PDB file of C-alpha atoms in Angstrom:
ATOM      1  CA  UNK A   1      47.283  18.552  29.045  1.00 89.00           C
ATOM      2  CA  UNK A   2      48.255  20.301  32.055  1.00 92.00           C
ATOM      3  CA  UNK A   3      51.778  21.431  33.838  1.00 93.00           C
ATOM      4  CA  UNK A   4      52.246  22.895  36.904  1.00 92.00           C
ATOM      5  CA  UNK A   5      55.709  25.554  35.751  1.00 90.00           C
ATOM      6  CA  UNK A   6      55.679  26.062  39.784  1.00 92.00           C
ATOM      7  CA  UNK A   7      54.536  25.099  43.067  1.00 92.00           C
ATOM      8  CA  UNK A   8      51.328  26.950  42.975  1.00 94.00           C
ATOM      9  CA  UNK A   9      50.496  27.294  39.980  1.00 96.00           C
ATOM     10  CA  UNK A  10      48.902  25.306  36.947  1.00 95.00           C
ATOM     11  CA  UNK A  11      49.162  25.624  33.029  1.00 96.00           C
ATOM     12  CA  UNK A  12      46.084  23.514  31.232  1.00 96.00           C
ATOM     13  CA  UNK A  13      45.286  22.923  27.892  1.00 97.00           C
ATOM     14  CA  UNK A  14      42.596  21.067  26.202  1.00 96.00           C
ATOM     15  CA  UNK A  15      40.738  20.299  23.141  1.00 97.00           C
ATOM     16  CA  UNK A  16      36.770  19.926  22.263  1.00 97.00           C
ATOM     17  CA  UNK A  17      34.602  18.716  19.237  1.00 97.00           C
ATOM     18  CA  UNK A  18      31.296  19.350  19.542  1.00 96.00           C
ATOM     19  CA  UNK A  19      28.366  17.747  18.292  1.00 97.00           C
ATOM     20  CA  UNK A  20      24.530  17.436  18.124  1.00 95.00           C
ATOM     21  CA  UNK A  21      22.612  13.950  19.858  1.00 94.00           C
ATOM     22  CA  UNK A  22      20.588  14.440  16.259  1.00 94.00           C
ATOM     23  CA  UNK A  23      20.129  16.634  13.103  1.00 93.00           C
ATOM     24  CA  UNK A  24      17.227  18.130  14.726  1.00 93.00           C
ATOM     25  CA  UNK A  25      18.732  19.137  17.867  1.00 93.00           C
ATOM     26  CA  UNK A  26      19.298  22.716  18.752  1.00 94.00           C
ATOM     27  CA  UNK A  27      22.517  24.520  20.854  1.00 92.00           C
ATOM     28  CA  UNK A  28      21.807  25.718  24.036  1.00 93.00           C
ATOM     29  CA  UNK A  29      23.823  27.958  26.130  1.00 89.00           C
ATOM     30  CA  UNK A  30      24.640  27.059  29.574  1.00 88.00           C
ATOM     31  CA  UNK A  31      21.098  28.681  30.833  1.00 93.00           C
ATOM     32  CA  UNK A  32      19.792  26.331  28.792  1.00 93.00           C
ATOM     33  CA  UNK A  33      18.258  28.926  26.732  1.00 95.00           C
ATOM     34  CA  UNK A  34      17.996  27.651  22.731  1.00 94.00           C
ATOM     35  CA  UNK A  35      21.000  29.665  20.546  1.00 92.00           C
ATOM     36  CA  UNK A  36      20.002  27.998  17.295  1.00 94.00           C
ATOM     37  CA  UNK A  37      18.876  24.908  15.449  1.00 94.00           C
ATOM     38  CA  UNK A  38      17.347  23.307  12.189  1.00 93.00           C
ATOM     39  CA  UNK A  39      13.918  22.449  12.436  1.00 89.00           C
ATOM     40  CA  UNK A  40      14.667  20.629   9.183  1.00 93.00           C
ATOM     41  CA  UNK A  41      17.957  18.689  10.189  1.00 92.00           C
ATOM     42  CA  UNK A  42      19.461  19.642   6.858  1.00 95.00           C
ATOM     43  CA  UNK A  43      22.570  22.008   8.716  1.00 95.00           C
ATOM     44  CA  UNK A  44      24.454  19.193  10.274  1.00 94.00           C
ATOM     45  CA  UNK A  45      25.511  18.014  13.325  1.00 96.00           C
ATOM     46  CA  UNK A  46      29.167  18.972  14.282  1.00 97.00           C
ATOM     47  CA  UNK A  47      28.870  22.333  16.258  1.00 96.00           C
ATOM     48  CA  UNK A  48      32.451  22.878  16.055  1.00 96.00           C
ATOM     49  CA  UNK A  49      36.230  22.327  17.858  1.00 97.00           C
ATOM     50  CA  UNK A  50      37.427  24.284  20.898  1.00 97.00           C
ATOM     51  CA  UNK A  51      40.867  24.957  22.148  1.00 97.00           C
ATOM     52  CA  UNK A  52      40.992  25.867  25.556  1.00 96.00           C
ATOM     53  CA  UNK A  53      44.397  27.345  28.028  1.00 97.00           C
ATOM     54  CA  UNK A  54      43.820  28.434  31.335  1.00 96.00           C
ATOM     55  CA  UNK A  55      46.453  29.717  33.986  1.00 97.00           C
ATOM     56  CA  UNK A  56      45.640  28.733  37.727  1.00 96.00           C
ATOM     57  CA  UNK A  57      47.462  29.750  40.686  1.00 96.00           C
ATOM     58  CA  UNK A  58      46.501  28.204  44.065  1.00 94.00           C
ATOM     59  CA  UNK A  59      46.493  30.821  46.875  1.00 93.00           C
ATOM     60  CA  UNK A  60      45.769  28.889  49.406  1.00 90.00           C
ATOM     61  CA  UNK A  61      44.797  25.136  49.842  1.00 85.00           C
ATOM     62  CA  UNK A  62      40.584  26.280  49.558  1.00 88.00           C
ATOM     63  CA  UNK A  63      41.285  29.140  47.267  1.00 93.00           C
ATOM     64  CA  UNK A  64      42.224  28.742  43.348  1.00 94.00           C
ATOM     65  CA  UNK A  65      42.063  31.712  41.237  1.00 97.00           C
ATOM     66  CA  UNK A  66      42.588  31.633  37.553  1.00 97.00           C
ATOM     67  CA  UNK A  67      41.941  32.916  33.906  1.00 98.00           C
ATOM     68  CA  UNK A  68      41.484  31.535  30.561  1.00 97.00           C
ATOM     69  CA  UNK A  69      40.844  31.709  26.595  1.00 97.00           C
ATOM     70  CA  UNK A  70      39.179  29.592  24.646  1.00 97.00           C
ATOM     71  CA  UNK A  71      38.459  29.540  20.680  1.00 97.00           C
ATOM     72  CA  UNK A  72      35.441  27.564  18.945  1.00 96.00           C
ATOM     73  CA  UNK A  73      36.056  26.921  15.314  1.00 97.00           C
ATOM     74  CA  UNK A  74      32.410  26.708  13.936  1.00 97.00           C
ATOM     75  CA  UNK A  75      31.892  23.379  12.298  1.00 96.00           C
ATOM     76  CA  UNK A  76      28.886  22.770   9.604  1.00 96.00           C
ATOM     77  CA  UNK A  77      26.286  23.177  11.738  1.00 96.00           C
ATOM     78  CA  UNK A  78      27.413  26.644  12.845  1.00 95.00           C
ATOM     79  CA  UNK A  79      28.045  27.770   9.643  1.00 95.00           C
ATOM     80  CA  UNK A  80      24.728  26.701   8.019  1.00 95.00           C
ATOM     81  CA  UNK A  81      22.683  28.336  10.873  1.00 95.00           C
ATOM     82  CA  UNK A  82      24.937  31.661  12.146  1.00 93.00           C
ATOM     83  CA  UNK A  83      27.013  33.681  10.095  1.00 93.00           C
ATOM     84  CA  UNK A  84      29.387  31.001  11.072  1.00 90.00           C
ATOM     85  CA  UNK A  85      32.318  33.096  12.845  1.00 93.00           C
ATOM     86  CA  UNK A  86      35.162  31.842  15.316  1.00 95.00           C
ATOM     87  CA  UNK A  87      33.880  32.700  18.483  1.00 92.00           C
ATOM     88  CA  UNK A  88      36.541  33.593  21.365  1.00 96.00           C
ATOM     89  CA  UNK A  89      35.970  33.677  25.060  1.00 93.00           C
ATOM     90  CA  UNK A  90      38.078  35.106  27.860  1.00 96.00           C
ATOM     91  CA  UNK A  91      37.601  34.228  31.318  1.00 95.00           C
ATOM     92  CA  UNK A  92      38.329  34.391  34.891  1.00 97.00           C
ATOM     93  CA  UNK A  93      37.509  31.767  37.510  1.00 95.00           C
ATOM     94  CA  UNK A  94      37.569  31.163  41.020  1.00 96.00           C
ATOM     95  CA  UNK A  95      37.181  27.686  43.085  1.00 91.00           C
ATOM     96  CA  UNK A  96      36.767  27.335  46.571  1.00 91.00           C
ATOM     97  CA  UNK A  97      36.623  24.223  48.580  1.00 87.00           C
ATOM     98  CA  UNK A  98      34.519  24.437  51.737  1.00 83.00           C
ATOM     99  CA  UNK A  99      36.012  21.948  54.140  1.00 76.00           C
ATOM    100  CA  UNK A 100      33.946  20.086  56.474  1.00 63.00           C
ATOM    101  CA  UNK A 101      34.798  19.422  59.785  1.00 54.00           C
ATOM    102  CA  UNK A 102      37.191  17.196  60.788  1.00 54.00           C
ATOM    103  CA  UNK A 103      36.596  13.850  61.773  1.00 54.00           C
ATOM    104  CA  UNK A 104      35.920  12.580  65.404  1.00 56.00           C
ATOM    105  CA  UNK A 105      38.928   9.741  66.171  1.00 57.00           C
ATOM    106  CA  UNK A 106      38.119   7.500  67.650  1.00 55.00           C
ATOM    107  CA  UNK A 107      39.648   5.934  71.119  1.00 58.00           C
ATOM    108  CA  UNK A 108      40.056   2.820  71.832  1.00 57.00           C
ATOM    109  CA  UNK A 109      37.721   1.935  69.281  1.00 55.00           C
ATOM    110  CA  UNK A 110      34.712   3.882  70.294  1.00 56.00           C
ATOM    111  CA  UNK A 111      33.960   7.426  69.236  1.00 53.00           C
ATOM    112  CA  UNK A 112      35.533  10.425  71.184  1.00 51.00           C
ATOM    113  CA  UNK A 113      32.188  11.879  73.153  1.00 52.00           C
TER     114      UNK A 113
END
């Protein structure tokens, strides 16, 4: 869900579940580095839900600058293989778009040399 309360800047909200391909999977963190897992399959597969908001404001049309919280309820998984706490994340983000250069128009329906 997202609304933009002004011009420049942008209220989001969104919701996760997460879940293993299979019982034997493991989590990985974004390095791809493994967080946990059950060599048995016996702990489940649901990882949890996450609730996301974020608050952007664009300062210029390349330039978006932003922050955001986000809350992961642990689902079975989670709590069968960690002590099975909400985990909570604050962030801050920037996005920039690198333009390319503009296109050559054409004349007369050849390119401009």
């Amino acid at each position: 869900m997202e609304i933009k309360p002004a011009a420049k800047w942008q209220l989001a909200g969104s919701y996760h579940s997460f879940w293993l391909a299979s019982p034997t999977d493991a989590l990985y963190s974004a390095s791809g580095t493994l967080v946990t897992r059950s060599a048995s399959g016996m702990a489940g597969r649901h990882v949890g839900q996450e609730i996301d908001s974020q608050l952007a404001y664009a300062y210029s049309p390349q330039l978006q600058i932003g922050a955001g919280y986000a809350h992961l309820i642990p689902g079975e998984f989670l709590k069968n293989t960690t002590p099975g706490h909400s985990y909570n994340f604050p962030y801050v983000m920037a996005t920039y778009v690198f333009l390319g250069e503009k296109p050559v128009q054409a004349i007369g329906g050849r390119k401009a040399q």
